Amino acid sequence: MASTPSAGAGTELHRWMTPRRLMGVSVVVAVLTIGLKTMAWWVTGSVGLLSDAMESFVNLAAAMFGLWMVTVAERPADEDHPFGHHKAEYFSSGFEGILIIGAAGAIIWAALPRFWQPQPLEQVGWGLALSVASSVLNGVLAWVMMRASRMHHSIALEADAKHLLTDVWTSAGVVIGLLLVGATGWLWLDPLVAIGVALNIVCEGGRLIWRSARGLMDGAVEPEVQSEIDAVLARFARSEGGRDIVLFDHVMTRKAGARRFVNLHMHMPARWTLRQADDLRHQVEAALAQGVPGLHASIQMLPDDVEPITADLDEPPPPPATEVPA
């Protein structure tokens, strides 16, 4: 019985960690880190810390846009969007990738003049302390958001978590750069680290844009989800006398944000009544929903000796069937 409160607490935490709430927390944390990193740049004059602060402004813009998109994604289906609004999260991820690349360009622009006009750094200790404090905030939030993204299959949360992790690595690089400047006196290391940070976050931005584009193209579900679907269908397939009497084919899947969809054909003996066929379909739908929470299944019932007419989009439609004279 001692484990009951813990399990209940875990369930409540899961319910609280919705994409919308976590994106709201991300907005608040972005404001706090902007303040800390801007102060770190102000007291040191380091262009590396300036680049870190500029990326935090990108974090804020991305978190605000992400909050808007996950709010849209939670809207129920309506007349204009009968399949729901789940793909809105892909716009958040793509927008975040574009902002990351834009921030990288701004960082490089600010860092290049420091190569031919180096400036001494001041109060490096305070700058490092403020930068590390902001990194801890971002790191903890990124860890929580990554866990929640797996629970909710939310690409918006995953994109923001990866962006925050990029920010943590950025800060780590800047801190190392400042330590090297302090140890060697080579002021050119400061802009060099800033440019290295910019090139690193360009890669992350490109990956986010690519994932968003793939999501908008209606890609198939993940391999582990497909395996679960196949396992469920295999349990309901039946054979009799070496002949398949219940079989499934034309299984097609797609994912849209947090939702997963599967369309398939279910072939049954022609002698079955509609009630028998419908009962089996409901059993299959319930098993699929249990195996893959949130899965939306569309099952077309057919006799075992019938195949539906399907037209390839690249080919002209088949001619209409001629009427049989009475």
Coordinates of C-alpha atoms in Angstrom, one line a residue:
M1 CA 0.0 0.0 0.0
A2 CA 3.0 2.3 0.5
S3 CA 3.4 2.6 -3.3
T4 CA -0.1 3.9 -3.8
P5 CA 0.6 7.6 -3.0
S6 CA 3.7 7.5 -5.2
A7 CA 1.8 6.1 -8.1
G8 CA -0.9 8.7 -7.6
A9 CA 1.6 11.5 -7.5
G10 CA 3.2 10.2 -10.7
T11 CA -0.2 10.2 -12.4
E12 CA -1.0 13.7 -11.2
L13 CA 2.4 14.9 -12.4
H14 CA 1.8 13.3 -15.8
R15 CA -1.6 15.1 -16.1
W16 CA 0.0 18.4 -15.1
M17 CA 2.9 18.2 -17.6
T18 CA 0.7 19.0 -20.7
P19 CA 2.4 20.6 -23.7
R20 CA 0.5 23.8 -23.1
R21 CA 1.6 24.2 -19.5
L22 CA 5.2 23.3 -20.2
M23 CA 5.4 25.8 -23.0
G24 CA 4.1 28.4 -20.6
V25 CA 6.9 27.5 -18.2
S26 CA 9.4 27.7 -21.0
V27 CA 8.3 31.3 -21.7
V28 CA 8.9 32.2 -18.0
V29 CA 12.3 30.5 -17.9
A30 CA 13.3 32.2 -21.2
V31 CA 12.6 35.6 -19.6
L32 CA 14.7 34.7 -16.5
T33 CA 17.6 33.4 -18.6
I34 CA 17.6 36.6 -20.8
G35 CA 18.0 38.6 -17.6
L36 CA 20.8 36.5 -16.3
K37 CA 22.7 36.3 -19.5
T38 CA 22.3 39.9 -20.4
M39 CA 23.7 40.8 -17.0
A40 CA 26.6 38.4 -17.6
W41 CA 27.4 40.1 -20.9
W42 CA 27.0 43.6 -19.4
V43 CA 29.5 43.0 -16.5
T44 CA 32.1 41.2 -18.7
G45 CA 31.8 42.7 -22.2
S46 CA 32.3 39.2 -23.6
V47 CA 31.0 38.7 -27.2
G48 CA 30.7 35.0 -26.3
L49 CA 28.2 35.8 -23.5
L50 CA 26.5 38.3 -25.8
S51 CA 25.9 35.5 -28.3
D52 CA 24.5 33.4 -25.5
A53 CA 22.1 36.1 -24.5
M54 CA 21.0 36.6 -28.1
E55 CA 20.1 32.9 -28.3
S56 CA 17.9 33.3 -25.2
F57 CA 15.9 35.9 -27.0
V58 CA 15.3 33.3 -29.7
N59 CA 14.3 30.9 -26.9
L60 CA 11.7 33.4 -25.8
A61 CA 10.2 33.9 -29.3
A62 CA 10.2 30.2 -30.0
A63 CA 8.5 29.4 -26.6
M64 CA 5.8 32.0 -27.3
F65 CA 5.1 30.8 -30.8
G66 CA 5.2 27.2 -29.5
L67 CA 2.7 28.0 -26.8
W68 CA 0.4 29.4 -29.4
M69 CA 0.7 26.4 -31.7
V70 CA 0.2 23.8 -28.9
T71 CA -2.9 25.7 -27.9
V72 CA -4.2 25.5 -31.5
A73 CA -3.3 21.8 -31.6
E74 CA -5.5 21.1 -28.6
R75 CA -8.6 22.4 -30.3
P76 CA -11.2 19.8 -31.2
A77 CA -12.0 18.9 -34.8
D78 CA -14.4 21.2 -36.5
E79 CA -16.1 21.6 -39.9
D80 CA -13.0 23.2 -41.5
H81 CA -10.6 20.7 -39.8
P82 CA -12.4 17.4 -39.5
F83 CA -9.2 15.5 -38.6
G84 CA -8.2 18.0 -35.9
H85 CA -5.5 20.7 -35.6
H86 CA -2.6 18.4 -34.5
K87 CA -0.2 19.4 -37.3
A88 CA 0.0 22.9 -35.8
E89 CA 2.9 21.6 -33.7
Y90 CA 5.0 21.1 -36.8
F91 CA 4.8 24.8 -37.5
S92 CA 6.2 25.5 -34.1
S93 CA 9.1 23.2 -34.6
G94 CA 9.9 24.6 -38.1
F95 CA 9.6 28.2 -36.8
E96 CA 12.0 27.4 -34.0
G97 CA 14.5 26.0 -36.4
I98 CA 14.4 29.1 -38.5
L99 CA 14.8 31.3 -35.5
I100 CA 17.9 29.3 -34.4
I101 CA 19.5 29.8 -37.7
G102 CA 18.7 33.5 -37.6
A103 CA 20.3 33.8 -34.2
A104 CA 23.4 32.0 -35.4
G105 CA 23.8 34.6 -38.2
A106 CA 23.5 37.4 -35.7
I107 CA 26.1 35.8 -33.4
I108 CA 28.6 35.6 -36.2
W109 CA 27.9 39.2 -37.2
A110 CA 28.6 40.4 -33.7
A111 CA 31.7 38.2 -33.2
L112 CA 33.7 38.9 -36.4
P113 CA 34.7 42.5 -35.6
R114 CA 36.3 41.3 -32.3
F115 CA 39.0 39.5 -34.3
W116 CA 40.5 42.8 -35.5
Q117 CA 39.2 44.9 -32.6
P118 CA 39.7 42.7 -29.5
Q119 CA 38.5 44.0 -26.2
P120 CA 39.6 43.0 -22.7
L121 CA 37.1 41.2 -20.5
E122 CA 36.0 42.3 -17.0
Q123 CA 34.5 40.7 -13.9
V124 CA 34.7 37.3 -15.6
G125 CA 33.9 35.5 -12.3
W126 CA 30.4 37.1 -12.1
G127 CA 29.8 36.5 -15.8
L128 CA 30.6 32.8 -15.4
A129 CA 28.3 32.5 -12.3
L130 CA 25.4 34.1 -14.0
S131 CA 25.9 32.0 -17.2
V132 CA 26.0 28.7 -15.2
A133 CA 22.9 29.7 -13.2
S134 CA 20.9 30.2 -16.5
S135 CA 22.3 26.9 -17.9
V136 CA 21.0 25.0 -14.9
L137 CA 17.5 26.5 -15.4
N138 CA 17.5 25.5 -19.0
G139 CA 18.9 22.1 -18.4
V140 CA 16.3 21.1 -15.8
L141 CA 13.5 22.4 -18.0
A142 CA 14.9 20.6 -21.1
W143 CA 15.0 17.3 -19.2
V144 CA 11.4 17.7 -18.0
M145 CA 10.1 18.7 -21.5
M146 CA 11.9 15.8 -23.2
R147 CA 10.2 13.3 -20.9
A148 CA 6.8 15.0 -21.4
S149 CA 7.4 15.0 -25.2
R150 CA 7.6 11.2 -25.2
M151 CA 4.5 10.9 -23.0
H152 CA 2.4 13.2 -25.3
H153 CA 4.2 12.5 -28.7
S154 CA 4.6 16.2 -28.9
I155 CA 7.1 17.5 -31.5
A156 CA 6.7 21.0 -30.2
L157 CA 7.9 20.0 -26.8
E158 CA 10.7 17.9 -28.2
A159 CA 11.8 20.8 -30.4
D160 CA 11.8 23.3 -27.5
A161 CA 13.6 20.8 -25.3
K162 CA 16.3 20.2 -27.9
H163 CA 16.6 24.0 -28.4
L164 CA 17.1 24.4 -24.6
L165 CA 19.7 21.6 -24.6
T166 CA 21.5 23.4 -27.5
D167 CA 21.5 26.5 -25.3
V168 CA 23.0 24.6 -22.4
W169 CA 25.9 23.4 -24.7
T170 CA 26.2 26.9 -26.0
S171 CA 26.7 28.2 -22.5
A172 CA 29.2 25.5 -21.7
G173 CA 31.2 26.4 -24.8
V174 CA 31.2 30.1 -23.8
V175 CA 32.2 29.3 -20.2
I176 CA 35.1 27.2 -21.5
G177 CA 36.1 30.0 -23.9
L178 CA 36.1 32.6 -21.1
L179 CA 38.3 30.3 -18.9
L180 CA 40.8 29.9 -21.8
V181 CA 40.9 33.6 -22.3
G182 CA 41.6 34.2 -18.6
A183 CA 44.3 31.5 -18.6
T184 CA 46.1 32.5 -21.8
G185 CA 45.2 36.1 -22.3
W186 CA 44.3 35.4 -26.0
L187 CA 41.4 37.7 -26.6
W188 CA 40.7 36.2 -30.0
L189 CA 39.4 33.0 -28.3
D190 CA 36.3 34.9 -27.2
P191 CA 34.9 35.6 -30.8
L192 CA 36.2 32.2 -32.0
V193 CA 34.1 30.4 -29.4
A194 CA 31.1 32.6 -30.3
I195 CA 31.4 31.6 -34.0
G196 CA 31.8 27.9 -33.0
V197 CA 28.6 28.2 -30.9
A198 CA 26.8 29.7 -33.9
L199 CA 27.9 26.9 -36.3
N200 CA 26.7 24.3 -33.8
I201 CA 23.2 25.7 -33.4
V202 CA 22.9 26.1 -37.2
C203 CA 23.0 22.2 -37.4
E204 CA 20.3 21.9 -34.7
G205 CA 18.1 24.4 -36.5
G206 CA 18.5 22.6 -39.8
R207 CA 17.4 19.3 -38.1
L208 CA 14.3 20.9 -36.6
I209 CA 13.2 22.3 -40.0
W210 CA 13.8 18.9 -41.7
R211 CA 11.7 17.1 -39.0
S212 CA 8.9 19.6 -39.4
A213 CA 8.9 19.2 -43.2
R214 CA 8.7 15.4 -42.8
G215 CA 5.8 15.7 -40.3
L216 CA 3.8 17.9 -42.7
M217 CA 4.3 15.3 -45.4
D218 CA 2.2 12.7 -43.6
G219 CA 4.9 10.2 -42.8
A220 CA 4.2 6.7 -41.5
V221 CA 4.1 6.0 -37.8
E222 CA 7.2 5.0 -35.8
P223 CA 8.5 1.4 -36.3
E224 CA 7.6 0.5 -32.7
V225 CA 4.0 1.7 -33.2
Q226 CA 3.8 -0.2 -36.5
S227 CA 5.0 -3.4 -34.8
E228 CA 2.3 -3.0 -32.2
I229 CA -0.4 -2.6 -34.9
D230 CA 0.9 -5.7 -36.7
A231 CA 0.8 -7.7 -33.5
V232 CA -2.8 -6.7 -32.8
L233 CA -4.0 -7.6 -36.3
A234 CA -2.1 -10.9 -36.2
R235 CA -4.1 -11.9 -33.0
F236 CA -7.4 -11.5 -34.9
A237 CA -6.4 -13.1 -38.2
R238 CA -8.0 -16.6 -38.6
S239 CA -7.5 -19.6 -40.9
E240 CA -9.7 -22.5 -41.6
G241 CA -8.7 -25.6 -43.5
G242 CA -5.5 -23.9 -44.7
R243 CA -7.4 -20.9 -46.0
D244 CA -7.5 -17.4 -44.5
I245 CA -11.0 -16.5 -43.5
V246 CA -10.2 -13.3 -41.6
L247 CA -7.3 -11.3 -42.9
F248 CA -6.1 -7.7 -43.0
D249 CA -4.3 -5.9 -45.8
H250 CA -3.8 -2.5 -47.3
V251 CA -2.6 -1.3 -43.9
M252 CA -1.6 2.4 -44.2
T253 CA -0.5 4.6 -41.3
R254 CA 0.3 8.3 -40.8
K255 CA 1.0 10.6 -37.9
A256 CA -0.1 14.2 -37.3
G257 CA 1.4 15.8 -34.2
A258 CA 0.4 13.7 -31.2
R259 CA -2.2 11.7 -33.1
R260 CA -1.6 8.4 -35.0
F261 CA -3.9 7.1 -37.8
V262 CA -4.3 3.7 -39.4
N263 CA -6.5 2.7 -42.4
L264 CA -6.9 -0.9 -43.4
H265 CA -9.1 -3.5 -45.0
M266 CA -10.6 -6.4 -43.0
H267 CA -11.7 -9.4 -45.2
M268 CA -14.2 -11.9 -43.7
P269 CA -16.3 -14.8 -45.0
A270 CA -19.1 -13.6 -47.3
R271 CA -21.6 -15.8 -45.3
W272 CA -21.1 -13.7 -42.2
T273 CA -24.0 -11.4 -41.1
L274 CA -23.4 -7.7 -40.8
R275 CA -23.7 -8.1 -37.1
Q276 CA -20.9 -10.6 -36.9
A277 CA -18.6 -8.5 -39.0
D278 CA -19.4 -5.4 -37.0
D279 CA -18.7 -7.1 -33.7
L280 CA -15.3 -8.2 -34.9
R281 CA -14.5 -4.8 -36.2
H282 CA -15.3 -3.3 -32.8
Q283 CA -13.0 -5.8 -31.1
V284 CA -10.1 -5.0 -33.5
E285 CA -10.6 -1.2 -32.9
A286 CA -10.7 -1.6 -29.1
A287 CA -7.5 -3.8 -29.2
L288 CA -5.7 -1.2 -31.4
A289 CA -6.7 1.6 -29.1
Q290 CA -5.5 -0.3 -26.1
G291 CA -2.2 -1.2 -27.8
V292 CA -1.5 2.3 -29.2
P293 CA -3.2 4.9 -27.0
G294 CA -4.7 7.8 -29.1
L295 CA -4.7 5.7 -32.3
H296 CA -7.5 6.5 -34.7
A297 CA -8.4 3.4 -36.7
S298 CA -10.5 3.3 -39.9
I299 CA -11.5 -0.2 -41.0
Q300 CA -13.2 -1.1 -44.2
M301 CA -15.0 -4.4 -44.1
L302 CA -15.0 -6.6 -47.2
P303 CA -16.0 -10.2 -48.1
D304 CA -12.9 -12.5 -48.5
D305 CA -13.3 -12.7 -52.2
V306 CA -13.7 -9.0 -52.9
E307 CA -11.1 -6.3 -53.5
P308 CA -12.1 -2.6 -53.6
I309 CA -11.4 -0.5 -56.7
T310 CA -8.5 1.8 -55.9
A311 CA -7.2 4.3 -58.4
D312 CA -3.5 5.5 -58.5
L313 CA -3.4 9.2 -58.3
D314 CA -1.0 9.3 -61.3
E315 CA -3.4 7.2 -63.5
P316 CA -6.8 8.1 -65.0
P317 CA -9.7 6.7 -63.0
P318 CA -11.2 3.4 -64.2
P319 CA -14.2 3.6 -66.6
P320 CA -17.7 3.3 -65.1
A321 CA -19.1 -0.1 -64.9
T322 CA -21.7 -0.9 -67.6
E323 CA -25.2 -1.8 -66.4
V324 CA -26.3 -5.4 -66.7
P325 CA -29.6 -5.5 -68.6
A326 CA -32.5 -6.9 -66.7

